[in-house]
Coordinates of C-alpha atoms in Angstrom, one line a residue:
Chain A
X1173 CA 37.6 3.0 6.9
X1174 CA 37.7 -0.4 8.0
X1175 CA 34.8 -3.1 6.9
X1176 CA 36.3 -4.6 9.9
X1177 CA 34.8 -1.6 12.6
X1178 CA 33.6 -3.7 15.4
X1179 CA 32.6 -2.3 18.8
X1180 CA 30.8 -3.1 21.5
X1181 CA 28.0 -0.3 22.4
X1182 CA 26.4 -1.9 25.2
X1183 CA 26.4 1.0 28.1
X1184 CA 27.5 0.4 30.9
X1185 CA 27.2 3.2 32.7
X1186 CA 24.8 2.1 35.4
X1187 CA 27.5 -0.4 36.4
X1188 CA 24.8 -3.6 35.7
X1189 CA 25.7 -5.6 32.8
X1190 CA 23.1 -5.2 30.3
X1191 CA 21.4 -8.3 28.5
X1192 CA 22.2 -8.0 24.8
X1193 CA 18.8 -7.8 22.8
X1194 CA 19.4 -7.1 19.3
X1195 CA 23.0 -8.0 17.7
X1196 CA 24.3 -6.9 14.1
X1197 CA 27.7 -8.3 13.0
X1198 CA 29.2 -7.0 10.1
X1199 CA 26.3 -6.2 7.8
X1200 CA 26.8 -5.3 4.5
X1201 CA 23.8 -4.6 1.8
X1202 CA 24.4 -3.4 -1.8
X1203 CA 21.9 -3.1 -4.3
X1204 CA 23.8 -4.1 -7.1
X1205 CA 27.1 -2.3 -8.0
X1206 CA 26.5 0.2 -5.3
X1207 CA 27.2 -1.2 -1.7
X1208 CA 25.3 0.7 0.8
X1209 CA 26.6 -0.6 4.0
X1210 CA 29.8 -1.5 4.5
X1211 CA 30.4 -3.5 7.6
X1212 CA 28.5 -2.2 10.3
X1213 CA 28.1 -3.8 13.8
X1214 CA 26.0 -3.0 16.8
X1215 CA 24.9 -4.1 19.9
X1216 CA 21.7 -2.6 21.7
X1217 CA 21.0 -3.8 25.3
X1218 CA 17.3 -4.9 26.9
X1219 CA 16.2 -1.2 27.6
X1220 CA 18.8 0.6 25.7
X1221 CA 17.9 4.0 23.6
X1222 CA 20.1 4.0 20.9
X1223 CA 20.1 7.0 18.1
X1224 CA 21.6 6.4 14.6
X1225 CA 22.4 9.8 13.0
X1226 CA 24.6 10.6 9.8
X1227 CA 24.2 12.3 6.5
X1228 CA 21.5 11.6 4.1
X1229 CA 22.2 8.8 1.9
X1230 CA 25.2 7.6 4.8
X1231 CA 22.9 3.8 5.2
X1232 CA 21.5 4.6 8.6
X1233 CA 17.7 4.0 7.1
X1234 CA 18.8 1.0 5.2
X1235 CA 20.5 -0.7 8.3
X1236 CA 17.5 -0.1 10.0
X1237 CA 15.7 -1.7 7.3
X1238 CA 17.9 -5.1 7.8
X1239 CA 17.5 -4.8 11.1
X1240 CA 13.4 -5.7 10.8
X1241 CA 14.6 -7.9 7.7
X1242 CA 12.4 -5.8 5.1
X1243 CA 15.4 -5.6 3.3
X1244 CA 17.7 -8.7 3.4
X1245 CA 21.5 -7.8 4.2
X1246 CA 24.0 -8.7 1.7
X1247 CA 26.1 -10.4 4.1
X1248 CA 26.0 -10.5 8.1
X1249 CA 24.6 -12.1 11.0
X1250 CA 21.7 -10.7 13.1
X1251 CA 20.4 -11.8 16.2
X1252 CA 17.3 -10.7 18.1
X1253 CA 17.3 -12.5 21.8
X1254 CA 15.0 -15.0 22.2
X1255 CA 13.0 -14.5 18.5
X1256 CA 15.3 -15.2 15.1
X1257 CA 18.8 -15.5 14.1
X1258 CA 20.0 -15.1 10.8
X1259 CA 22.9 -14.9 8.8
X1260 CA 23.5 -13.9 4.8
X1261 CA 27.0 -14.9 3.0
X1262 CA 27.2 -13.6 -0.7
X1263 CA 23.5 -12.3 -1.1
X1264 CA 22.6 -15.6 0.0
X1265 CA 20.4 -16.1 3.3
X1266 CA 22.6 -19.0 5.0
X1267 CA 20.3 -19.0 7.9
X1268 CA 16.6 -16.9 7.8
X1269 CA 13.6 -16.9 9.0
X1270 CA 11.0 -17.5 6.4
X1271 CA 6.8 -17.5 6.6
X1272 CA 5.2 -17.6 10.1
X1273 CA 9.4 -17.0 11.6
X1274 CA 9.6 -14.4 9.5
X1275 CA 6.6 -12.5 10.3
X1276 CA 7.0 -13.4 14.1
X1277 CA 10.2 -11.2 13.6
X1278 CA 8.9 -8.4 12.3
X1279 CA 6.5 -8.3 14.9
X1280 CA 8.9 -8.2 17.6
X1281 CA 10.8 -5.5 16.0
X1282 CA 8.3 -3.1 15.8
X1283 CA 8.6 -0.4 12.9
X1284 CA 7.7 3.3 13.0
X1285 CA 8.3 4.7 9.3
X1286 CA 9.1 8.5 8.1
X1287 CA 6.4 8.5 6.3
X1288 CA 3.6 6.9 8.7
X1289 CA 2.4 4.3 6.6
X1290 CA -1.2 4.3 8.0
X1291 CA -3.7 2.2 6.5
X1292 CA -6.1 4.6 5.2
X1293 CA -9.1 2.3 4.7
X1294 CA -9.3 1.4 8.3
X1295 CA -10.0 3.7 11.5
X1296 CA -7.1 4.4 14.2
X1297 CA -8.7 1.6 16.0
X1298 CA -8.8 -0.7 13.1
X1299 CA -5.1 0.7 12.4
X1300 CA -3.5 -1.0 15.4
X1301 CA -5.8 -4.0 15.3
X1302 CA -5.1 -5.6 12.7
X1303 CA -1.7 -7.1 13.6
X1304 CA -2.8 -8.1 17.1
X1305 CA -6.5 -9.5 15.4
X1306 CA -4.2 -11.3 12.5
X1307 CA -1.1 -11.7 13.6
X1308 CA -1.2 -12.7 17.2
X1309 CA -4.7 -14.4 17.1
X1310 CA -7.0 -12.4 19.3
X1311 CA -10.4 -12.0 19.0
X1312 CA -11.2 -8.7 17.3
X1313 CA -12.9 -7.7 20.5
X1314 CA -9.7 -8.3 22.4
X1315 CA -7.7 -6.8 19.3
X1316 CA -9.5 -3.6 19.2
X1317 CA -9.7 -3.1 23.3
X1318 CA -5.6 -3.0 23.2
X1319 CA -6.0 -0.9 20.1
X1320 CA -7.8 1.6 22.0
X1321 CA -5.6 1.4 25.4
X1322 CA -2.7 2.1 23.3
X1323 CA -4.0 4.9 21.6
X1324 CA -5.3 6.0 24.9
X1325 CA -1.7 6.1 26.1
X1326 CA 0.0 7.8 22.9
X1327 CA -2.9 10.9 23.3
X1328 CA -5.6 9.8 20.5
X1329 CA -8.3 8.5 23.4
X1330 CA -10.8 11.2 20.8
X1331 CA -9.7 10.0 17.8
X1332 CA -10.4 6.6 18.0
X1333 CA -13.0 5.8 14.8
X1334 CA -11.0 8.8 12.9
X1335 CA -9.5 7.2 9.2
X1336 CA -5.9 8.5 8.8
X1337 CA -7.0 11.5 5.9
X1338 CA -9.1 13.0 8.7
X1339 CA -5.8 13.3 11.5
X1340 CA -2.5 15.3 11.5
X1341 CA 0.4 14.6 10.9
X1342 CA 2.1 13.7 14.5
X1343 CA -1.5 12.1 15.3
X1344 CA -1.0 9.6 12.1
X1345 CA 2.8 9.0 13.5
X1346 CA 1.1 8.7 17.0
X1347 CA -0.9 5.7 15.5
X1348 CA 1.7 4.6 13.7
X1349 CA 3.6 4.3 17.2
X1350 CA 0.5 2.6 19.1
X1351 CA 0.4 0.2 16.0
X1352 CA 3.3 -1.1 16.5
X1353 CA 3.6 -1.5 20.2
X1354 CA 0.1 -3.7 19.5
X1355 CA 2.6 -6.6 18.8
X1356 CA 3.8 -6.6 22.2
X1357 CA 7.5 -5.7 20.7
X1358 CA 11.1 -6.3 22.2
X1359 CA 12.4 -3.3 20.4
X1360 CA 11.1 -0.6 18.4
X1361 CA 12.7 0.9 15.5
X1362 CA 12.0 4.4 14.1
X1363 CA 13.1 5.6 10.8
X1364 CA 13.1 9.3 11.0
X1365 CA 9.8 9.4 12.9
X1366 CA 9.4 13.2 12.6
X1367 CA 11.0 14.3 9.6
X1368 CA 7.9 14.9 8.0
X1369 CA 6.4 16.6 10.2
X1370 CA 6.2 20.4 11.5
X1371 CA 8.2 21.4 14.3
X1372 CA 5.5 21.6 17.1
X1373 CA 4.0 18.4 15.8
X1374 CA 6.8 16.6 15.7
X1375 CA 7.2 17.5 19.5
X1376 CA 3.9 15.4 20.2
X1377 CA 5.7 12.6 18.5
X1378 CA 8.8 12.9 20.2
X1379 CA 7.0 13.8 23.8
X1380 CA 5.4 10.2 22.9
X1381 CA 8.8 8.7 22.4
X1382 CA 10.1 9.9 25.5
X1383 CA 7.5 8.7 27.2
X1384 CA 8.0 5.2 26.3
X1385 CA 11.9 5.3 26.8
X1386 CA 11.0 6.5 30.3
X1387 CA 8.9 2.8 30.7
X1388 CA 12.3 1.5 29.4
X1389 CA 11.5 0.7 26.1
X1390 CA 14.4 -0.4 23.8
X1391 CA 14.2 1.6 20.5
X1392 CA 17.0 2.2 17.7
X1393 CA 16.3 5.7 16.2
X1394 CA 17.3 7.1 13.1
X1395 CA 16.8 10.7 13.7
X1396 CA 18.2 14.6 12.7
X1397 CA 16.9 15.4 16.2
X1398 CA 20.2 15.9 17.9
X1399 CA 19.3 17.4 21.1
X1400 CA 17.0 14.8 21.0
X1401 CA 19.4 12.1 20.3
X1402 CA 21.4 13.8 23.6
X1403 CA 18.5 13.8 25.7
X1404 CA 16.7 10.4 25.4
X1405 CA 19.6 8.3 23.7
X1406 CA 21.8 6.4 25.6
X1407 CA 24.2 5.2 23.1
X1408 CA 24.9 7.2 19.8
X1409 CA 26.1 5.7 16.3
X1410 CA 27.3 8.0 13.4
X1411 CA 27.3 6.3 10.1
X1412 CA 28.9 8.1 7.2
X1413 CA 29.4 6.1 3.7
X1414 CA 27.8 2.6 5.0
X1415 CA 29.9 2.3 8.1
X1416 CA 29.8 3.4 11.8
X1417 CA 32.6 5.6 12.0
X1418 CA 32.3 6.9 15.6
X1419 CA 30.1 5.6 18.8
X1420 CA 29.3 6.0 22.3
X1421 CA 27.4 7.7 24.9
X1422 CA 25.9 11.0 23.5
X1423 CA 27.4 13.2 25.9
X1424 CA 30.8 12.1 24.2
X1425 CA 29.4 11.7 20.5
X1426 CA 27.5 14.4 20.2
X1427 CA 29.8 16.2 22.7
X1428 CA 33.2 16.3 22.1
X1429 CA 33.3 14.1 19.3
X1430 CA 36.5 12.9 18.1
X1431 CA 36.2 12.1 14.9
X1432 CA 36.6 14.9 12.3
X1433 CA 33.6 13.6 9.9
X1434 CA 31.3 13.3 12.8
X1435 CA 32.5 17.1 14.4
X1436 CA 32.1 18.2 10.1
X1437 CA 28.1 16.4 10.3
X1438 CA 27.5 18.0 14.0
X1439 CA 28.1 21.8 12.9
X1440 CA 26.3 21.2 9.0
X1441 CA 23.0 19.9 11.5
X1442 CA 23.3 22.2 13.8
X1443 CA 23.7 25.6 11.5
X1444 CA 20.0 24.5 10.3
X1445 CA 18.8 24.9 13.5
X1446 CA 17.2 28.0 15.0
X1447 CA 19.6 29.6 18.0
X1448 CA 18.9 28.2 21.1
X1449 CA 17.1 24.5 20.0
X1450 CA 21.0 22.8 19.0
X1451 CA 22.7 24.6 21.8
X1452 CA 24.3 22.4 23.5
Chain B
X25 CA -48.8 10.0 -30.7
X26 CA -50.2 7.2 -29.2
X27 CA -48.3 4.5 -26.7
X28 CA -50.7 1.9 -27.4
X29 CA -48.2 0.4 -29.6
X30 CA -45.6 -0.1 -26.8
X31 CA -48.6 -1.0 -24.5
X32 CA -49.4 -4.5 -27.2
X33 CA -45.3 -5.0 -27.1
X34 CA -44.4 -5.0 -23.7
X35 CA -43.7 -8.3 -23.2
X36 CA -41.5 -8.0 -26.3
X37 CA -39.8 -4.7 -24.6
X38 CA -39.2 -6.5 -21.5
X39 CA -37.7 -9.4 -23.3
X40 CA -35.2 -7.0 -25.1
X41 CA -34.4 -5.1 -21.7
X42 CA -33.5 -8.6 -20.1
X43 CA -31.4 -9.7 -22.7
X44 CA -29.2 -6.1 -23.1
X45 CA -28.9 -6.5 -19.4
X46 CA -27.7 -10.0 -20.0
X47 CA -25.1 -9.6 -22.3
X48 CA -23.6 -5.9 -20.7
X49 CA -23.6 -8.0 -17.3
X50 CA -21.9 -11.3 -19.0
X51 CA -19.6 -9.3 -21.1
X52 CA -19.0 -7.2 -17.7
X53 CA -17.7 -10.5 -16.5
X54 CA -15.8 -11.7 -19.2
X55 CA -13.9 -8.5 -19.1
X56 CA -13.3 -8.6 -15.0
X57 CA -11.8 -12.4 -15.9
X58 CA -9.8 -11.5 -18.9
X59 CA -8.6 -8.1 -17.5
X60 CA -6.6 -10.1 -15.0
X61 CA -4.2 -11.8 -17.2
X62 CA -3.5 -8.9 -19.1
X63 CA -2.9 -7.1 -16.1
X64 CA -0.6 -9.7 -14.9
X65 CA 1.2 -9.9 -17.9
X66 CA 1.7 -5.9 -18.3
X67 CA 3.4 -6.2 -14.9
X68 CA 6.1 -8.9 -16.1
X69 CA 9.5 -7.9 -16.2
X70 CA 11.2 -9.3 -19.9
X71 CA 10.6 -6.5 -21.8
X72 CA 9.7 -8.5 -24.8
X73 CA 6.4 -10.1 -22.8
X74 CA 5.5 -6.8 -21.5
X75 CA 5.8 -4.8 -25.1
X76 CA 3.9 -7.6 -26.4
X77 CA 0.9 -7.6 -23.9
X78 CA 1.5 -3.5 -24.4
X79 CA 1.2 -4.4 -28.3
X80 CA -2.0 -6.5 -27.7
X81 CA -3.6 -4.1 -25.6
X82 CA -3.1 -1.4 -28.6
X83 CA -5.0 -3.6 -30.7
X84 CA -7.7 -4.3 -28.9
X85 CA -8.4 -0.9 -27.6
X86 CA -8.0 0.1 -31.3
X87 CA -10.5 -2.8 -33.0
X88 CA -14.3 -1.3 -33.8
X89 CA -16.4 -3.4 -31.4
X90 CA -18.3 -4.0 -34.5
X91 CA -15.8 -5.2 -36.7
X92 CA -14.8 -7.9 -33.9
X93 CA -18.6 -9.1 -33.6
X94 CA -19.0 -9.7 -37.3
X95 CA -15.3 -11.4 -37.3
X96 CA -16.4 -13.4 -34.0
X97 CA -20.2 -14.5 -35.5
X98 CA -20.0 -14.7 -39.1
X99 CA -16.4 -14.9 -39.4
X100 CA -15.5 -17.9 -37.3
X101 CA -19.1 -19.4 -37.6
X102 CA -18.2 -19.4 -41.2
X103 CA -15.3 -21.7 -40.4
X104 CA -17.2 -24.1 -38.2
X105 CA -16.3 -22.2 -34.9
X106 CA -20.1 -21.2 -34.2
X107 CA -21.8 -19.8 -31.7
X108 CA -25.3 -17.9 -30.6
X109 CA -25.4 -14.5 -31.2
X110 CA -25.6 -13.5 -27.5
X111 CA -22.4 -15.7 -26.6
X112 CA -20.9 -14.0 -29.6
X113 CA -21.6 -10.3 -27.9
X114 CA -20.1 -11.5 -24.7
X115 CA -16.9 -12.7 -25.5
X116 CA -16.3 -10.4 -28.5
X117 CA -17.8 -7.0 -26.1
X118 CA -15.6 -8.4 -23.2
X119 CA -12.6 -9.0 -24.4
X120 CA -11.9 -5.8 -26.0
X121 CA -13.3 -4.3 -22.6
X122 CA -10.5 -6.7 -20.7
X123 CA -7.8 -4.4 -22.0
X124 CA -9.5 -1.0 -20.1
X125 CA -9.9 -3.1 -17.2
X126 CA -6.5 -4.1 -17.4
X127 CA -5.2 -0.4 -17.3
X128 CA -7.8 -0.2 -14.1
X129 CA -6.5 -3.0 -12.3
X130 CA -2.9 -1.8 -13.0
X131 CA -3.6 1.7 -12.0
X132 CA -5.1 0.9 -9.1
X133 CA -2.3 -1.3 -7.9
X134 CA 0.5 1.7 -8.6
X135 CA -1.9 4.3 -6.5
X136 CA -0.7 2.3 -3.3
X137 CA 2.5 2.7 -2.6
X138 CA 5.1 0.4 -1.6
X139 CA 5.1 1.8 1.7
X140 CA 1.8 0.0 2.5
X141 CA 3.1 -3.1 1.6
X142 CA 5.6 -2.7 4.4
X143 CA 3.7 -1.7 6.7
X144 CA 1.3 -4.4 6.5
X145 CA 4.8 -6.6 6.4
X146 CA 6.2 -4.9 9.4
X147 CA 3.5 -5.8 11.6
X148 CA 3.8 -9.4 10.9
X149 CA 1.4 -9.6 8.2
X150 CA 1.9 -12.9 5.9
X151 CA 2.0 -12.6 2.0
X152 CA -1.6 -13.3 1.2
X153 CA -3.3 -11.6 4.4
X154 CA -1.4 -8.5 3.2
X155 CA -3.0 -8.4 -0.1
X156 CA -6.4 -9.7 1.4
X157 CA -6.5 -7.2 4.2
X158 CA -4.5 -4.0 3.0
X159 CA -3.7 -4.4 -0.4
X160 CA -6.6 -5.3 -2.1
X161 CA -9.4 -3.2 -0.1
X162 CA -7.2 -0.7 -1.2
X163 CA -7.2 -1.6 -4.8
X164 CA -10.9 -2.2 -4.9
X165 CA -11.7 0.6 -3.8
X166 CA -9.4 2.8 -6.5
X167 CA -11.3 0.4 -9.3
X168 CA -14.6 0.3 -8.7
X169 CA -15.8 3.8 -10.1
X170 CA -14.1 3.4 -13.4
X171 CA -15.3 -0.4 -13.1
X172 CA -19.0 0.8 -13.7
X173 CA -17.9 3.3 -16.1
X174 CA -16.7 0.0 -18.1
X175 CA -20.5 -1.6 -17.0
X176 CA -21.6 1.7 -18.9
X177 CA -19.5 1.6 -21.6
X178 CA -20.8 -2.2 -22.3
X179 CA -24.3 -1.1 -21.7
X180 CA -24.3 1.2 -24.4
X181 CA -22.1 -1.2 -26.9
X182 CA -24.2 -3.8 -26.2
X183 CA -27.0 -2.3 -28.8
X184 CA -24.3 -3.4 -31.4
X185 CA -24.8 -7.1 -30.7
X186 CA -28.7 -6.6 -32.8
X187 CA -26.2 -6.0 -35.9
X188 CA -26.0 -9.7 -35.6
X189 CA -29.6 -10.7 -33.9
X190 CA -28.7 -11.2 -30.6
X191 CA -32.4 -9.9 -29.5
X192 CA -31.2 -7.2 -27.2
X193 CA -33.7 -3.8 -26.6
X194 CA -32.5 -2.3 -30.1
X195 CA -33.3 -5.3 -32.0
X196 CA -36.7 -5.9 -30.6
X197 CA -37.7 -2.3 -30.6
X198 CA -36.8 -2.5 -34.8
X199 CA -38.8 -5.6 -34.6
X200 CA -41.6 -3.4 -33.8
X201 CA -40.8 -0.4 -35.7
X202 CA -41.0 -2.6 -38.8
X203 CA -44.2 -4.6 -38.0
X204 CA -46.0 -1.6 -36.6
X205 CA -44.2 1.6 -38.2
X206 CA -45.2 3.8 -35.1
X207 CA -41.9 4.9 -35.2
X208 CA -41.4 7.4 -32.5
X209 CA -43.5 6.0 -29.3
X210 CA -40.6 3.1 -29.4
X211 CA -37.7 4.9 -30.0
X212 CA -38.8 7.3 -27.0
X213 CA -39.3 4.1 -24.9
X214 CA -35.6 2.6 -26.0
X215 CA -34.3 5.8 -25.0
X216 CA -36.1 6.1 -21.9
X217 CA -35.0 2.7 -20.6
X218 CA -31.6 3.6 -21.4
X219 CA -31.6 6.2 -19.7
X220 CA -33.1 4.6 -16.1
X221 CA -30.3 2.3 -16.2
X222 CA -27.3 4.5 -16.9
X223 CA -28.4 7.6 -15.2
X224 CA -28.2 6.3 -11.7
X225 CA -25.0 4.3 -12.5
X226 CA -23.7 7.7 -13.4
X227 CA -24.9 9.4 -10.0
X228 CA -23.6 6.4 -8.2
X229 CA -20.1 6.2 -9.6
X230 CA -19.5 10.6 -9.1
X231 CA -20.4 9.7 -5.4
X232 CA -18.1 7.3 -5.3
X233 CA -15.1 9.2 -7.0
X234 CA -16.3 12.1 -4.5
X235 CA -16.1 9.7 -0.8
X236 CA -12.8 8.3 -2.6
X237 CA -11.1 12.2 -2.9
X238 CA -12.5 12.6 0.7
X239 CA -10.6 9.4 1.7
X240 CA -7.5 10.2 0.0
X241 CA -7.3 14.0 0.8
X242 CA -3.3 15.1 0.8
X243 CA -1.1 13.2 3.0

């Protein structure tokens, strides 16, 4: 496989061009001998839905982590419209955000994690607050109103003053969600949002998800929710060993794919599931 | 029995009571201070600095708090390096104290994972707001039960520091014993004071450790 794999997966199925919003060229991250990622570009539109599947261990998580520059790339150049650019040549940031750039990024690229990641010594409420109260500057009046609209709209309007140990599972990702939509993001970026989580509880989370790519959110999902991926994506990315080794729309990914890894990683996902849920 | 004794000593009681509190709550404070740098240095990643702050820890957990009070008072004082008895039993009661509070502190930084760190990052949050509005509520709250276990611990080793006259409870209750030789009505008093400090430090802490468990039921 080439490092070299460089497509374009803006979709352009609507006809209307669609105004890039997030751009990765040729990012590579290793963590010392072993490299991780091995060249991978992508392209997500304003409004886009894009699902990143692949074996465990095949850098889809880790790319996601460069993406909201948690974890610096190796090499590479990302470019989020209108907040940061950045570029790294030989472990070395040439150009990065640092400080109060830095943290504006990660605020615009919201972050949903596998494993939630609430805050446990603060309510729902004080959960999604905190960034807009902290972050953004708003009085913690104003903070916790939007804390509570948002977790109006995700489904926890009776949870509100509930600490994270007292809520489920796809509640705590449901705050999770809400807290990051607090920062008023231009994309969202889920790491296996539901993989922890029971099958009917990880529909509420999903249900959520859907929701917001109806309003047109842009998200890039890391998921083993392939009918998912089919349903809600509209652009699909394969990753197997650190690269992107197939792409496209998900009726032709997840489809008829053409690649034999990516036909090899459809059936082994698919056998797990119960008849009926992977059919496609 | 009588109790008249204690009754014609209670200024002298008091006085003692003041000063153990003294010296468990300055000692208390010495260790706090000194546990950070040991914690600190336990953290550091040559090896060599981190098996020696693991070697220095070892020794001071494994020094008799006794032994260090007669090196630190008569020892050192002995060498021109003097100091009251009561400055003595803080410094010598809180270092070795610093090296359990190190292992607190420590502890209580590992409990939260590096997930939270990331979180609080992903949202925008700068380095010293994460640690002042996730991180360290967090930590505090994992250290403050076995913090007043060390407040205890002091509290009851701080009876050693009338081996070198530091005027604490223990001394001025022998004080007594020795002038009056109504042996018993004192001893019961020294115990019972003793006892209405550390009992409801004892209550307060297994509350604590209980609302902690509640907080941190399975994830």
């Amino acid at each position: 496989m080439s490092a070299e794999v460089k497509m374009t997966t803006v979709d352009h199925t609507e006809g209307a061009p669609v105004e890039t919003l997030l751009s990765a060229r040729n990012i590579r991250k290793s963590f010392g001998e072993r490299e991780v990622l091995r060249g991978v570009s992508l392209e997500v539109g304003k409004g886009e839905r894009v699902c990143l599947v692949g074996r465990s261990g095949s850098g889809k998580s880790t790319f996601l982590r460069c993406l909201n520059l948690l974890e610096p790339p190796t090499e590479g150049e990302i470019t989020v419209a209108g907040v940061s650019s950045s570029s790294w040549a030989g472990g070395v940031a040439t150009t990065a955000p640092t400080g109060k750039a830095l943290a504006q990024h990660r605020a615009q690229v919201g972050m949903v994690f596998q494993h939630f990641e609430l805050f446990p010594h603060l309510t729902a409420v004080g959960n999604v607050a905190l960034g807009p109260q902290h972050v953004l500057g708003l009085r913690r009046a104003d903070a916790e109103r939007r804390a509570r609209e948002l977790l109006e709209r995700v489904g926890l309007g009776d949870e509100l003053d509930a600490y994270p140990a007292t809520l489920s599972g796809g509640q705590r990702q449901r705050v999770a969600i809400a807290r990051a939509l607090a920062m008023g993001p231009k994309l969202l970026l889920f790491d296996e949002p539901t993989s922890s989580l029971d099958p009917e509880l990880a529909l509420e989370v999903l249900l959520v998800m859907k929701e917001l790519a109806a309003e047109g959110t842009t998200m890039i999902i890391v998921t083993h929710e392939i009918r998912f991926a089919r349903e809600v994506g509209t652009h699909v990315a394969v990753f197997d060993d650190g690269c992107i080794i197939e792409q496209g729309p998900p009726q032709q990914v997840l489809v008829e794919p053409r690649d034999a890894r990516t036909r090899h990683f459809l059936r082994s996902v698919l056998a797990d599931v119960p008849p009926g849920e992977g059919q496609v | 029995m009588s109790f008249s004794t204690v009754a014609d000593h209670l200024p002298d009681i008091v006085a003692g009571t003041l000063r153990t509190l003294e010296i468990t709550t300055f000692a208390f404070l010495v260790a706090l201070v000194v546990g950070i740098p040991l914690a600190a240095l336990m953290s550091l990643r040559p090896a060599l600095l981190r098996g020696f702050s693991g070697f220095l820890l070892l020794m001071l957990r494994g020094l008799p708090e006794l032994v260090a009070l007669y090196l630190l008072y008569y020892g050192f004082g002995s060498r021109g390096i003097s100091m009251g008895p009561v400055v003595a039993a803080c410094i010598a009661l809180g270092v070795i104290q610093a090296a359990f509070v190190a292992e607190i502190y420590g502890a209580s930084l590992r409990t939260i994972a590096q997930g939270q760190r990331e979180a609080a990052a992903a949202i925008g949050l700068r380095g010293w707001q994460q640690w002042r509005l996730v991180l360290a509520p967090q930590a505090l709250r994992f250290s403050v039960p076995p913090l007043v276990n060390v407040y205890l611990a002091l509290l009851k080793l701080s009876v050693l520091a009338s081996a070198i006259g530091a005027g604490e409870l223990l001394f001025e209750a022998q004080s007594i014993m020795n002038e009056s030789f109504d042996i018993l009505p004192i001893a019961l008093v020294v115990v019972g004071i003793f006892l209405a400090i550390t009992l409801p430090l004892t209550w307060m802490t297994r509350r604590l450790e209980r609302r902690l468990r509640i907080g941190q039921v399975a994830r």
